[in-house]
Each structure stands twice: as C-alpha cells, then as structure tokens.
Coordinates of C-alpha atoms in Angstrom, one line a residue:
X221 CA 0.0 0.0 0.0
X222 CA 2.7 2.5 -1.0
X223 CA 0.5 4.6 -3.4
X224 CA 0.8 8.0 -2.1
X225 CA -2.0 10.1 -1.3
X226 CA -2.0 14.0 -2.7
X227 CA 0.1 16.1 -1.4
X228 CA 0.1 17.6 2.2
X229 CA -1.1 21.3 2.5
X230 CA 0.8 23.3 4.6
X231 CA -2.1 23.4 7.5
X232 CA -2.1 21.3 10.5
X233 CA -4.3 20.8 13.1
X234 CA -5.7 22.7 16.2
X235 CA -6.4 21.8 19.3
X236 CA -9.7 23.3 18.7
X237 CA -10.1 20.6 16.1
X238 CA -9.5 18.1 18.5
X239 CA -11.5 19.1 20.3
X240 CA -14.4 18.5 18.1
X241 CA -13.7 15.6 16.8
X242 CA -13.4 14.2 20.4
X243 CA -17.4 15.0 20.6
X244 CA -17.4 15.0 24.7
X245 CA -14.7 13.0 25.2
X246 CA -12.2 15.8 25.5
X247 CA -12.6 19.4 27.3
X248 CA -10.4 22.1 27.7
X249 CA -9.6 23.1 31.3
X250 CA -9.2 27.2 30.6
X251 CA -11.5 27.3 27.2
X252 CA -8.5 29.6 26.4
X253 CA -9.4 30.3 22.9
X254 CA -5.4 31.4 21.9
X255 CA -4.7 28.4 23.4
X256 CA -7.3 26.2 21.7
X257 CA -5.9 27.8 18.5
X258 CA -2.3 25.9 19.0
X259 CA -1.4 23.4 16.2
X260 CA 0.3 20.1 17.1
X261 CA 2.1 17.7 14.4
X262 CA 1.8 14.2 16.5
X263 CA 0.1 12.5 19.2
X264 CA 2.4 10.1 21.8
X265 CA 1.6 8.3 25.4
X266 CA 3.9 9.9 27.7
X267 CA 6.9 7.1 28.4
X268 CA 9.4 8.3 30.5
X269 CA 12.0 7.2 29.2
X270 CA 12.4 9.5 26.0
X271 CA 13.6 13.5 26.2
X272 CA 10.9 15.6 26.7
X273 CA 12.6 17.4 24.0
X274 CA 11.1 14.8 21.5
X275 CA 7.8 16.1 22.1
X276 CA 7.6 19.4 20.7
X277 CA 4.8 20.1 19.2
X278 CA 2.5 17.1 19.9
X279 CA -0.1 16.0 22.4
X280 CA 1.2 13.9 24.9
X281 CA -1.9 11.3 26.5
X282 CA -0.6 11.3 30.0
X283 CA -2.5 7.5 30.7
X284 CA -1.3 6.0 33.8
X285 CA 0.7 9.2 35.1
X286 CA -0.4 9.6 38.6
X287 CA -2.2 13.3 39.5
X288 CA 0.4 14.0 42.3
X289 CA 3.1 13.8 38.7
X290 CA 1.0 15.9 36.3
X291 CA 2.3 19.5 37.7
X292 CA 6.0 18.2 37.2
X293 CA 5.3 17.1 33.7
X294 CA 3.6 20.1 32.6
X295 CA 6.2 22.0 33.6
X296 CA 8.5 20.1 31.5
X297 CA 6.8 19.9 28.5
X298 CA 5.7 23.6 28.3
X299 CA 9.4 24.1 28.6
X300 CA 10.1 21.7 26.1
X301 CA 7.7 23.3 23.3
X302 CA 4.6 20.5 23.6
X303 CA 1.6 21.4 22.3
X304 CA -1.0 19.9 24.6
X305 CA -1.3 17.4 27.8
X306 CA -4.0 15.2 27.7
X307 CA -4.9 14.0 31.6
X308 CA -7.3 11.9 33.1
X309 CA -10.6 13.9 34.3
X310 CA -11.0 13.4 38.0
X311 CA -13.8 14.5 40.5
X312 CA -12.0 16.3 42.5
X313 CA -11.2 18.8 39.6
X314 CA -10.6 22.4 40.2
X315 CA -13.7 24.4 40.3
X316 CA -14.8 26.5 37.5
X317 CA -13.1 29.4 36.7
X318 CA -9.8 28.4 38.9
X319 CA -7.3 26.8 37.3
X320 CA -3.7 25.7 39.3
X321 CA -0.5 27.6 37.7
X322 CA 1.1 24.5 36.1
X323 CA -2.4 24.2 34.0
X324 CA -1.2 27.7 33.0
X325 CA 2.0 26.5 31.9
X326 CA 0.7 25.0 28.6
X327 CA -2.5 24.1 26.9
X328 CA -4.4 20.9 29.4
X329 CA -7.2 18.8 28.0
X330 CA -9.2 16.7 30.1
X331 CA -10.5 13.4 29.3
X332 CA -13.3 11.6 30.3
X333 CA -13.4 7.8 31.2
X334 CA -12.6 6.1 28.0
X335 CA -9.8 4.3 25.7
X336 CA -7.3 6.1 25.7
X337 CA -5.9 3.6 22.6
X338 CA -9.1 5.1 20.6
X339 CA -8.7 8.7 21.4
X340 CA -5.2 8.4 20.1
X341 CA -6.6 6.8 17.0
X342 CA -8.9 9.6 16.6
X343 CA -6.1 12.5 17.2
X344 CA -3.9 10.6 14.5
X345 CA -6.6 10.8 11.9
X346 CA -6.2 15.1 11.9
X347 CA -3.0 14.6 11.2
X348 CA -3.6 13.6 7.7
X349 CA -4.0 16.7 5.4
X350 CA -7.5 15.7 4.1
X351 CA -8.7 15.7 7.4
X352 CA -8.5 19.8 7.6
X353 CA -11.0 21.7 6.3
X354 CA -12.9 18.4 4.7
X355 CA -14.0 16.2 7.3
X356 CA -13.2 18.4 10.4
X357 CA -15.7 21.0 9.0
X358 CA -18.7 18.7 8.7
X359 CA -20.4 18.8 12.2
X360 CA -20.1 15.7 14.0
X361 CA -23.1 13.0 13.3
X362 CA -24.2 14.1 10.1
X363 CA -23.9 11.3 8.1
X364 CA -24.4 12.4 4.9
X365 CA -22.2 15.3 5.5
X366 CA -19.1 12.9 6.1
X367 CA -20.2 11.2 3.1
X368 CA -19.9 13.8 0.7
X369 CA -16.5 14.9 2.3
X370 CA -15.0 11.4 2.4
X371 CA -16.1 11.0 -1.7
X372 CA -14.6 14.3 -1.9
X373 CA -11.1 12.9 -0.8
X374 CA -11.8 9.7 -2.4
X375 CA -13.2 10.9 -5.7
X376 CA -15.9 8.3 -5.6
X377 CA -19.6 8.2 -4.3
X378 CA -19.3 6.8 -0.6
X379 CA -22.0 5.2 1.5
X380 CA -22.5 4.6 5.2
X381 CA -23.6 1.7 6.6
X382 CA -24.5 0.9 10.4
X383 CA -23.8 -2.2 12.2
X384 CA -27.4 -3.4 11.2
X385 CA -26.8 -3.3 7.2
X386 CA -29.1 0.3 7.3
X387 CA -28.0 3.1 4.9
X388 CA -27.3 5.8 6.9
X389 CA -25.7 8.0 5.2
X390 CA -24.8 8.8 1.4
X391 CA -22.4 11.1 -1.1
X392 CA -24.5 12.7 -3.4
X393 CA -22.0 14.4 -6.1
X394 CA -24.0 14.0 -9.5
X395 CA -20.7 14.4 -11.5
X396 CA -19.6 11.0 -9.4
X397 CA -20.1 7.5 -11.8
X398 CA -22.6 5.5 -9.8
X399 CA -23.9 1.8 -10.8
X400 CA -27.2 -0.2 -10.4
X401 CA -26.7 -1.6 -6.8
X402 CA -25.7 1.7 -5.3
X403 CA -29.0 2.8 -7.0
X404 CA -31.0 -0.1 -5.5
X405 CA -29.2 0.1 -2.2
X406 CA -29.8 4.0 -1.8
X407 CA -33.6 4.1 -2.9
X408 CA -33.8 1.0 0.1
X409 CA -32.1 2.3 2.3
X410 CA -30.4 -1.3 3.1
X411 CA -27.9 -3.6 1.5
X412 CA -29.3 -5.8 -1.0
X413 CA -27.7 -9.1 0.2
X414 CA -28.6 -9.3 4.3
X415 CA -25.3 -8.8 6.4
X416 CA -24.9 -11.8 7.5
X417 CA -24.8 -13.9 4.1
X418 CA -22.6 -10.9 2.4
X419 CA -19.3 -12.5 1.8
X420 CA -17.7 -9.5 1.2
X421 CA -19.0 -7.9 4.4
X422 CA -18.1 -11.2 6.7
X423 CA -14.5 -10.7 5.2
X424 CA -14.5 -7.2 5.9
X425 CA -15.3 -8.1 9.3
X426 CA -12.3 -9.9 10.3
X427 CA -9.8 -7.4 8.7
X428 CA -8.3 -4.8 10.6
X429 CA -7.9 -2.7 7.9
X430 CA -9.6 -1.3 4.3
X431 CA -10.0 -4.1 1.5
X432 CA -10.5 -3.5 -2.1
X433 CA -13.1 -6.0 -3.4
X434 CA -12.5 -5.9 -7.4
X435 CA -15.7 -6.5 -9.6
X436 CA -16.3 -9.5 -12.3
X437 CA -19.2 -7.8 -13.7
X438 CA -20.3 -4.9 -15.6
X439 CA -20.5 -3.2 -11.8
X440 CA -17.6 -1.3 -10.1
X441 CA -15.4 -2.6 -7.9
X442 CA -16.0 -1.5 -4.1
X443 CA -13.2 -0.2 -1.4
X444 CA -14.8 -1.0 2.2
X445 CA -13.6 -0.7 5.9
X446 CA -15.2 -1.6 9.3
X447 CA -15.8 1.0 11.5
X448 CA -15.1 0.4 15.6
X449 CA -15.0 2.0 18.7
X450 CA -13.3 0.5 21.5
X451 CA -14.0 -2.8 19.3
X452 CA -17.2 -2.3 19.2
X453 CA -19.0 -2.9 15.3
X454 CA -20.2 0.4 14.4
X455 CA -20.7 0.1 11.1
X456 CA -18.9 0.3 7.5
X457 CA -17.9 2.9 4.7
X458 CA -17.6 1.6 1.3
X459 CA -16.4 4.0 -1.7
X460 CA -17.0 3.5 -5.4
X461 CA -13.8 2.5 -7.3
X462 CA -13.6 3.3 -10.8
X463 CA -9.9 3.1 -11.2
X464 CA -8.8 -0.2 -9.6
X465 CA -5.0 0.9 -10.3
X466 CA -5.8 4.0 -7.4
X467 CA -7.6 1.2 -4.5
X468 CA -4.6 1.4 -2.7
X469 CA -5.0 5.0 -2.2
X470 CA -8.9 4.9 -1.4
X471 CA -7.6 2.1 1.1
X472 CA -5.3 4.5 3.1
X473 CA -8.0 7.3 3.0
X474 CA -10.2 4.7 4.3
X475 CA -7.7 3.9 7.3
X476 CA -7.0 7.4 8.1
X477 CA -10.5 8.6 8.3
X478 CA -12.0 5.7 10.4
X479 CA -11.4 6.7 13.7
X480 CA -13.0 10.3 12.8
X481 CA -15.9 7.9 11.1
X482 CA -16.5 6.1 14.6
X483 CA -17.3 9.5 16.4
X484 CA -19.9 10.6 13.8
X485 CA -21.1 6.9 13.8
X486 CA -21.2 7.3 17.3
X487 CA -22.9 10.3 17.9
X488 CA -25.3 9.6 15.3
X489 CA -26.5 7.4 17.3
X490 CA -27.0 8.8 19.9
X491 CA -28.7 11.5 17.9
X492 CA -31.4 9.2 16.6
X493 CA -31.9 7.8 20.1
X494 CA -32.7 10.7 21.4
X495 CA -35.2 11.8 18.4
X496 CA -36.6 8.7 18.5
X497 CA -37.1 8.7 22.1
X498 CA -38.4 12.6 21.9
X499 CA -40.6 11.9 18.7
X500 CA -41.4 8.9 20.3
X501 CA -43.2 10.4 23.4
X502 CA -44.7 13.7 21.8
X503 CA -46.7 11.2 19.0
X504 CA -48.3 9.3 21.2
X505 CA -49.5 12.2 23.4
X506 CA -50.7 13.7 20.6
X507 CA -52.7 10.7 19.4
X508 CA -53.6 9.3 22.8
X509 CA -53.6 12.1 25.3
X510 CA -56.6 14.8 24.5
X511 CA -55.0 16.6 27.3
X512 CA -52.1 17.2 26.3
X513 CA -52.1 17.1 22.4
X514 CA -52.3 20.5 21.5
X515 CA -49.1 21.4 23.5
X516 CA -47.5 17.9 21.8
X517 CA -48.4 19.1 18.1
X518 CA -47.2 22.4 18.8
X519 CA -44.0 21.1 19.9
X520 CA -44.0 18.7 16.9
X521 CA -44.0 22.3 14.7
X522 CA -48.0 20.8 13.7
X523 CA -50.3 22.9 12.0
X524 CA -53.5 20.7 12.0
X525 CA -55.5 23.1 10.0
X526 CA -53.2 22.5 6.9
X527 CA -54.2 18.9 7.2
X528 CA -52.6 15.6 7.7
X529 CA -52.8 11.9 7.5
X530 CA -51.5 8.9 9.9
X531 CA -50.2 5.9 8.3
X532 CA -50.1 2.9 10.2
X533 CA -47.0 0.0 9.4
X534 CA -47.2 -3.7 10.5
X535 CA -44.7 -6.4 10.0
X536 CA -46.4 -9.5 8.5
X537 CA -44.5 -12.2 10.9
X538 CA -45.0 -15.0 13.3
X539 CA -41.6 -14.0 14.7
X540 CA -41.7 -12.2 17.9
X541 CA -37.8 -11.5 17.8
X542 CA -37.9 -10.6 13.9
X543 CA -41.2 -9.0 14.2
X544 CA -38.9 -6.6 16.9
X545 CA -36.0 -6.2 14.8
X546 CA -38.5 -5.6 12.0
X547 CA -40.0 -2.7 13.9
X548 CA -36.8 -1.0 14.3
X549 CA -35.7 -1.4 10.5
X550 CA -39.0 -0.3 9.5
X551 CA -39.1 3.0 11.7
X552 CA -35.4 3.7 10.1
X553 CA -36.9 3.1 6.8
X554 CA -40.6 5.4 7.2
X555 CA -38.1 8.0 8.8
X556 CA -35.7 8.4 6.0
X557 CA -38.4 8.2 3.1
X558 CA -40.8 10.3 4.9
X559 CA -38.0 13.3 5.9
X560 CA -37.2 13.2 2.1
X561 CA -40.1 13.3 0.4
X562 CA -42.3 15.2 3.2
X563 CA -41.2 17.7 5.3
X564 CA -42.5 17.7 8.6
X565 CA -43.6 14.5 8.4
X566 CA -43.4 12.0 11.9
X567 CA -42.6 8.6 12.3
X568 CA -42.9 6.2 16.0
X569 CA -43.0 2.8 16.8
X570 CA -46.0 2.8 19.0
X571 CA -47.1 -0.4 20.2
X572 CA -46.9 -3.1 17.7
X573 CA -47.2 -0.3 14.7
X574 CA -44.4 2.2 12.6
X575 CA -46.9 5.0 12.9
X576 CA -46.1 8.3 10.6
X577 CA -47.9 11.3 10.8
X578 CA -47.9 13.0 6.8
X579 CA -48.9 17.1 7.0
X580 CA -50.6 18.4 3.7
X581 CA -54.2 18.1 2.6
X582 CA -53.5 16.2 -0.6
X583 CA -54.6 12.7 0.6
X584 CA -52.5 11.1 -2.6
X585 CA -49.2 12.1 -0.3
X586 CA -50.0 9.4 2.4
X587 CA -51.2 6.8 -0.5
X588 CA -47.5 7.5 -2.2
X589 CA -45.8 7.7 1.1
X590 CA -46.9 3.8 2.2
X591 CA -46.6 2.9 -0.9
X592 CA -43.0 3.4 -1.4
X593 CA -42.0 2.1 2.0
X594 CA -44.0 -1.3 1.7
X595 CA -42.6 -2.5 -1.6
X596 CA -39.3 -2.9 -0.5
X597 CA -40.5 -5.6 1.7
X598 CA -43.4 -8.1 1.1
X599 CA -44.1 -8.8 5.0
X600 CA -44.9 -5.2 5.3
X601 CA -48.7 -4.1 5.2
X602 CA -49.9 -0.7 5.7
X603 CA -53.2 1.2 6.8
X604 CA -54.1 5.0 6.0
X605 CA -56.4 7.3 7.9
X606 CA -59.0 9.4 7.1
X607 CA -57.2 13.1 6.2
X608 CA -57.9 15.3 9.4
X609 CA -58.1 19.0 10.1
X610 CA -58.1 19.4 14.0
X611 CA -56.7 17.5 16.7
X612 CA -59.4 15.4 17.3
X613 CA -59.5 14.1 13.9
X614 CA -55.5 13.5 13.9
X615 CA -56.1 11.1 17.1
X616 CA -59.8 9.5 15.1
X617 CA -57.2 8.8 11.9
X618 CA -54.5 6.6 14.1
X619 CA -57.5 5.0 15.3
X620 CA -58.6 4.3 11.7
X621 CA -55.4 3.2 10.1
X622 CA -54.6 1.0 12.6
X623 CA -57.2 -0.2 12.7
X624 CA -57.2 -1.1 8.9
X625 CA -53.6 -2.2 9.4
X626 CA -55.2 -4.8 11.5
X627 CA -57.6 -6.3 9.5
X628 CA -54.8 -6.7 6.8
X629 CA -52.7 -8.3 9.6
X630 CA -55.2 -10.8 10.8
X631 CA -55.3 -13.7 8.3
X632 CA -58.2 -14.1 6.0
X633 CA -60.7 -16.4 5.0
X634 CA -59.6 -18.5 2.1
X635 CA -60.5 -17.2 -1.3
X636 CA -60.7 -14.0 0.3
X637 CA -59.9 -11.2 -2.1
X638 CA -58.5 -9.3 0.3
X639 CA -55.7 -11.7 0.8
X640 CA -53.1 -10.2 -1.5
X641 CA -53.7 -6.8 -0.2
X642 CA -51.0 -5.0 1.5
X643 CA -52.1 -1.1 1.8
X644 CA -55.5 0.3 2.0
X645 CA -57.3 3.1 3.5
X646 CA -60.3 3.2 5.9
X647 CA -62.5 3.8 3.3
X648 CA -61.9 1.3 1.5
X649 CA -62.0 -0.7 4.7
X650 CA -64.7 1.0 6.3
X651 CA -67.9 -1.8 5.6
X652 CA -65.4 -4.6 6.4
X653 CA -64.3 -2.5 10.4
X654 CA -67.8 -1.9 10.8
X655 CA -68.8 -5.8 10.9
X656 CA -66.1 -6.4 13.0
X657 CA -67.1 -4.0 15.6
X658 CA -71.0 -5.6 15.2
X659 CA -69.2 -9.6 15.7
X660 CA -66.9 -8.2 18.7
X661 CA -70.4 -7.1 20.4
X662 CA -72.0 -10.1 19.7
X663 CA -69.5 -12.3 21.1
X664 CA -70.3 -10.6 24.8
X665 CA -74.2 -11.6 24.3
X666 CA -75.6 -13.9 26.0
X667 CA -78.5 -14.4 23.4
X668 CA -75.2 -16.1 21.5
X669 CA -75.5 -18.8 24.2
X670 CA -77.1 -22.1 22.9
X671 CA -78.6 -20.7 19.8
X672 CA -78.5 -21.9 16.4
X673 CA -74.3 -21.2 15.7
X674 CA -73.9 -23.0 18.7
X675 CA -76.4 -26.1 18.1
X676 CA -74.5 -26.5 14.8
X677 CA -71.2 -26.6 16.5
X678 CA -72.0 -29.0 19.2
X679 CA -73.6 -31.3 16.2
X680 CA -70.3 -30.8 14.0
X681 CA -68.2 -31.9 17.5
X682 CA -70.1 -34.7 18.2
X683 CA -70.5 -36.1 14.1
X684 CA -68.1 -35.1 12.2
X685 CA -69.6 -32.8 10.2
X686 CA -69.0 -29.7 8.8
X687 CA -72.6 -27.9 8.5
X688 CA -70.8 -24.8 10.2
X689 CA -68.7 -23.9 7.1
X690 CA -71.3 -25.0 4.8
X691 CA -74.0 -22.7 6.2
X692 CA -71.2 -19.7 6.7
X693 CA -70.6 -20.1 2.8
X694 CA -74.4 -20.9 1.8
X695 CA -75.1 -17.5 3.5
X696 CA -72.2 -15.8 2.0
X697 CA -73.6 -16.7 -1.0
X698 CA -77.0 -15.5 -0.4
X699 CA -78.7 -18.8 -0.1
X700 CA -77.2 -20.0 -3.7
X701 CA -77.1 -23.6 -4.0
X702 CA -74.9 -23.7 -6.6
X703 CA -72.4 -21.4 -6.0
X704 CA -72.1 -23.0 -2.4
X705 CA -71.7 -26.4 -4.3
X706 CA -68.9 -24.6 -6.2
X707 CA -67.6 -22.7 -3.3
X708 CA -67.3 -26.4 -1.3
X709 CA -66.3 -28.3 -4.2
X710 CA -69.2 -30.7 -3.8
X711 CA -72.4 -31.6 -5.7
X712 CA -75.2 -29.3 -5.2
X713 CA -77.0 -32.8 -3.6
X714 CA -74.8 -32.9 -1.3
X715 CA -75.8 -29.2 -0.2
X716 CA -79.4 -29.8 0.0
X717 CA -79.0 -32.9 2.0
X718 CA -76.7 -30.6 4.6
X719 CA -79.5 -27.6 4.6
X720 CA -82.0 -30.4 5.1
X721 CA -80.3 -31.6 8.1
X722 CA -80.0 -28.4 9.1
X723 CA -83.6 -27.6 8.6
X724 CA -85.4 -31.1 10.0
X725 CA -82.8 -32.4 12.2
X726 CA -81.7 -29.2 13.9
X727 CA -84.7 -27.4 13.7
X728 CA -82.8 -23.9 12.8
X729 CA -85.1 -21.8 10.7
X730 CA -83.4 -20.8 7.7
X731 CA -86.5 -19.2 6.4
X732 CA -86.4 -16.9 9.0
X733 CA -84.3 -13.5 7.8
X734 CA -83.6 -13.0 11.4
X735 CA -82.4 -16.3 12.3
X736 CA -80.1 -16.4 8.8
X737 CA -78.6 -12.7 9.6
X738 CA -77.4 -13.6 13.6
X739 CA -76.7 -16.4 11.7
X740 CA -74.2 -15.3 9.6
X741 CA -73.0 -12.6 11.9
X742 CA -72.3 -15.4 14.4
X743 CA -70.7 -18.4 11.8
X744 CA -68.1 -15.1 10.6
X745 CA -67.0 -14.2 13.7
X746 CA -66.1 -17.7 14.2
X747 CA -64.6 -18.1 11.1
X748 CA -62.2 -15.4 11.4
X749 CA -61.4 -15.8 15.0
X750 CA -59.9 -19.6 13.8
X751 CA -58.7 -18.7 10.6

C-alpha cells in the first residue's frame, strides 16, 4: 500500500479541532481560545523514558501518570515546546473558573473515562492533510455530510452503513459515476444481500484494515472498511472504485479517516436515540392524550389546519424477535423516506405499529408515502387514515389506520380477495371494520349462548360434520345452492342434504331472515377468530 496520497497542504491541526472531533470525550480546562488555536504535528503516550525534548509540538496522553506527577510534567513539556497534555478527568477537579498555575504552563485537555488507545486513534486521523477543512468542518453525526467529504477525498460516491446493514448515510456528487446496486441500495435504504450472508462484508469483518473487493461484472469494484470503537462494530464505509489501479489509495484514505468515522457513527447514534425517544413520546401524546395534544403538536411544529394523515406500518410475521427487529428497521426506513419526500412528516413505533404522521391536505401524499415504503419488503402491510383537520380528527385517523392495518394483519378467509392486499385506506375498509365492531359485540351476548351457531357446533363436535362452514358459505352466498356447491367443491346434492339436516334435524329456521342474519353474523366471527 505505498501509493501515495496527494500532497500535504501546509495546514495542521488545532487543538480546537481536537476538540471537536473528540465529541465530549475531551474538554479544555481554561476554554483559552489562543490556546485552543495551537497546532500540534503528532500524538504520543507519555513514556518516561524519551527526552521531553522529543515532544515538541505534539499532544502527549498522559494515561497512567499519577495526578500528584502531572504538575511536574507540565512544567516540563511547556518548557520543552509541547503542544498539549492530555490528563485523566477526575472528580476532585478544580472548580470552574480556577485553574492551578502549572495548568497555565501549557494548553491541558481533560478526558473523560474512555480508551485512551481510541482517542489516540482519533487524534492521529487530523494529522492527515485531508482531514482539515474536509472532514473536520462537517459537524459531528451528520452522516451524509461525512459522506460527501470522504467521496470528496476519495473521488468516488461513498455510503455509510450501520452495524445493522441500514444506509445511513450517502455522497451525493452528480458528476460521481454510480452503478445499479448503489441505485438499489440508496432508494432502500439497506444492503441488498442481508449482512450476514454478504461475503464481502463477513470478510471485511475480520480485517483490521480497508480491503478492495474488485468487480467480475459490468458493476464497479468496491473499497470498504469496518468501522469500531473500543471494538465495538459500528458500522462500514464503502467508496466506489472506478480506477482499480488508485484502490490502494482509497484504502489509506479509508484507514485514516476511520477513527473520525467512529465518532460521527457514534454520535449519530445517539442522535437518533434521542429523536426517537423525543418523537417517540410527543406522537403518542398527541394521538392518545386529549389533554395534552395540542401542546404535543405544537411542539412537533403541527399545523392541524393545513391537514394531515396517519399511516399505520405492521410487519407480516410469526416472529416475535424478527417482528422486533423488523419494527426498528422499519421505523429507520418510514423516517428516511418520509424526511425526504415530506417535510414535517413524523414517524414512532407505538405499540406493535411504525406510525407516521404526513402534514398536507393532498390525501394522494400518504397513499405515495406507504406505498414506497411497503414495496421494499413483502411482509410489510400498511393502513391509511382518514385526512384530518383538527386535533381530534388526527387522534380518530391513528385510530382508523390501525385499525385497517389490522384487518390486513389478521389472516383471511380463504379465497378471500383481500388476501393479497398489502395497503388500503379506511374507506376502503370501512364496511369490512364496521362488521367487525357488530361480531366483537356479539360475542359478549348472552343471546349467543345455545342458539342456532352453537347447536350447529356441538352437532359438527359430536358427528363429524362440517354444517358450520357449509351454512357460513351458503349464506355468504346468499342462499345459492350452486355457488355454495362450487364454493365447497361438492355436488349441489350434497348441499341440499346438509341444509335439510339443518332444517329437520336441527330445527334452525333458515327461512327466518332474522335467524339467517345472527346467523351469519355469528358463523363469521367464528370463522375469522380460527382462521
């Protein structure tokens, strides 16, 4: 890997740039800003066995030097022209404002509890000249930021990818030669091939450093490396490389810039969990707390007179642990599309749901919103409210999109059209809810107590038979004797030997139009409650 990079500007780094890269980890005991202005040209652990002397100009990581030494060593190095000490943050630190004289002797930084082997990692990285004014100038834990600055350096379209195979971040230089499965992996938002079967990735894994990974096809070729923090998987970049004769230099790019790719990774991260957890708690009070939701939309930036529309997600599973895992990959996915296309726009896990709240009064929006998030996965199904205008009606359309996400969730009867549906809207679901709130009545009555569902079932448990499904589907079929035949795949005979069981044997009415409606009512509640 001897393939030089471009040449070094004449800049170096600040302290103050250490500063920010360090994200928390590091604080400056004076806040000095002529001091935070100093430059260093290398980063060492103090040993003391080399000549002060040799660290002029550098940051020396004081780890393991006892506080009673610190004033002593100071003293040296400010002597010997050092640019910074880096010590160990203690409790008993000097109160605001005071400051001893020996931390006046030279530029102190204090770190917090940590690894002191990755904070040298990330001082290093400055020390490269495409750290300044590149990456150091993108504010730490924007993603997409880094991206662009890293396919800057790299001269090829970069994208970043958590610890979970999520797309969190992307360049996005037009002039920059893109092929299909950055394409496909950018409008999803997720690798193509899951983590854990990607070959490529697994090998990436166990390497300490970047790899090249040449392509056989009519695709580029592909420079990744794993990102860690205190070996911890963070994540992965992976640049686009058009000229395989220059992966050797995207390589050492790629190893200078990970430890500065960590601490946006890292505060990313911590970002989104506090969004989440923010977003998380204002959505639900302003769908479930009448209280409270005008205060929560406010703070949401809301405007429920423009209008708006809730869009309830479900994963399609069996899986408790993937349905979970689902959830989460889902919220990232309804997040990114929605932020994108709709400004303003939501999203929660609430309960077993993604819920995203869409402003706007065009009701297409939500329709187009759904749709592109369920076809990238066919377990995913997704309910739409009713648009709303106050805060009332934002609360009435969760309750009616998930509740239509529900009834595409619970599994059909067979031959039931609605089986291959994955989105609809309340409307379209309205009739269908309707019955369902009449069955989930009539299941409480206690008229539903030995009448003519239950005499049927008690004959079909003690027979054999099946007169149960053959009335559900006769009545279905409004009293059709043929169709029912068709339905059942029997001979219409065979029907009106059942109905005449039915008739003499049971003594069930079936010219009554009571008796065949709480009928019916009661045979499809039963139906759908085993299907």
């Amino acid at each position: 890997m001897d393939v030089p990079l471009d040449p070094p500007d004449d800049s170096s780094p600040t302290l103050r740039d250490a500063l920010l890269v360090g994200d928390g980890a590091l604080s400056s005991s004076s806040g000095d800003a002529e001091a935070t202005a100093t430059t260093f040209t290398g980063v060492d652990f103090y040993d003391p066995a080399v000549d002060v002397a040799d660290y002029r100009d550098r940051i020396v990581l004081a780890a393991g030097v006892a506080p009673t030494d610190l004033p002593a060593l100071a003293t040296a190095l400010a002597a010997a022209g050092a640019a910074a000490l880096v010590a160990r943050r203690t409790e008993d630190a000097t109160p605001s404002g005071e400051h001893p004289d020996w931390e006046r002797s030279l530029p102190v930084l204090r770190h917090l509890d940590g690894d002191w082997a990755q904070l040298a990692d990330i001082l290093r990285s400055l020390l490269s000249a495409h750290s300044i004014g590149h990456v150091t100038g993108v504010r730490m834990g924007d993603l997409f930021g880094l991206a662009n600055a890293l396919a800057t350096l790299a001269d090829g379209a970069v994208s970043v990818v958590d610890a979970t195979g999520q797309v969190v971040g992307y360049s996005t230089h037009s002039e920059q030669p893109i092929d299909d499965v950055r394409r496909r992996t950018t409008l999803l938002l997720q690798e193509e091939i899951p983590i854990s079967s990607d070959v490529e990735y697994q090998s990436l894994l166990r390497a300490h450093d970047a790899r090249h990974f040449p392509s056989d096809t009519d695709q580029f070729g592909r420079v990744g490396i794993a990102v860690r923090a205190s070996g911890e998987l963070l994540g992965s970049l992976w640049v686009i490389q058009v000229d395989p004769s220059l992966s050797a230099r995207t390589q050492r790019l790629l190893e200078e810039m990970e430890p500065i790719a960590a601490q946006h990774l890292l505060r990313a991260r911590e970002d989104a969990a506090d969004r989440d957890q923010r977003n998380s708690s204002l959505l639900r009070t302003l769908l479930e707390d009448e209280r409270h939701a005008r205060s929560a939309a406010s703070q949401l930036l809301i405007r429920p007179e423009a209008g708006c529309t809730i869009v309830c997600f479900r994963v399609d599973t069996f899986d408790g642990v993937d349905a979970m895992r689902g959830l989460h990959r889902l919220l990232h996915l309804a997040t990114s599309v929605s932020s994108a296309a709709f400004p303003g726009s939501h999203s929660a896990v609430i309960g077993t749901q993604v819920v995203t709240l869409i402003p706007g009064s065009i009701a297409a929006r939500a329709h187009t919103f759904a749709h592109s998030v369920i076809r990238t996965d066919a377990a995913l199904l997704a309910g739409i409210g009713t648009r709303a205008y106050d805060i009332n009606g934002i609360a009435r359309s969760h309750r009616e999109a998930g509740a239509t996400a529900g009834v595409l969730m619970a599994s059909p009867i067979s031959g039931d059209r609605h089986r291959q549906v994955r989105i609809a809207t309340f409307h379209e679901m309205r009739d269908r809810l309707a019955i369902l709130q009449v069955t989930d009545l009539i299941e409480g009555l206690d008229a539903a107590v030995g009448d003519s569902a239950s005499i049927l079932a008690e004959h079909d448990a003690a027979q054999g038979t099946d007169l149960s499904r053959t009335m559900r589907i006769y009545l279905d079929h409004l009293g059709s004797v043929r169709e029912t035949a068709t339905a059942l795949h029997v001979h219409q005979n065979t029907v009106r030997y059942r109905l005449d069981v039915v008739r003499n044997d049971l003594g069930i009415d079936l010219d009554s139009p009571d008796t065949r409606l709480w009928l019916w009512l009661r045979l499809s509640v039963a139906s759908r409650g085993s299907a």
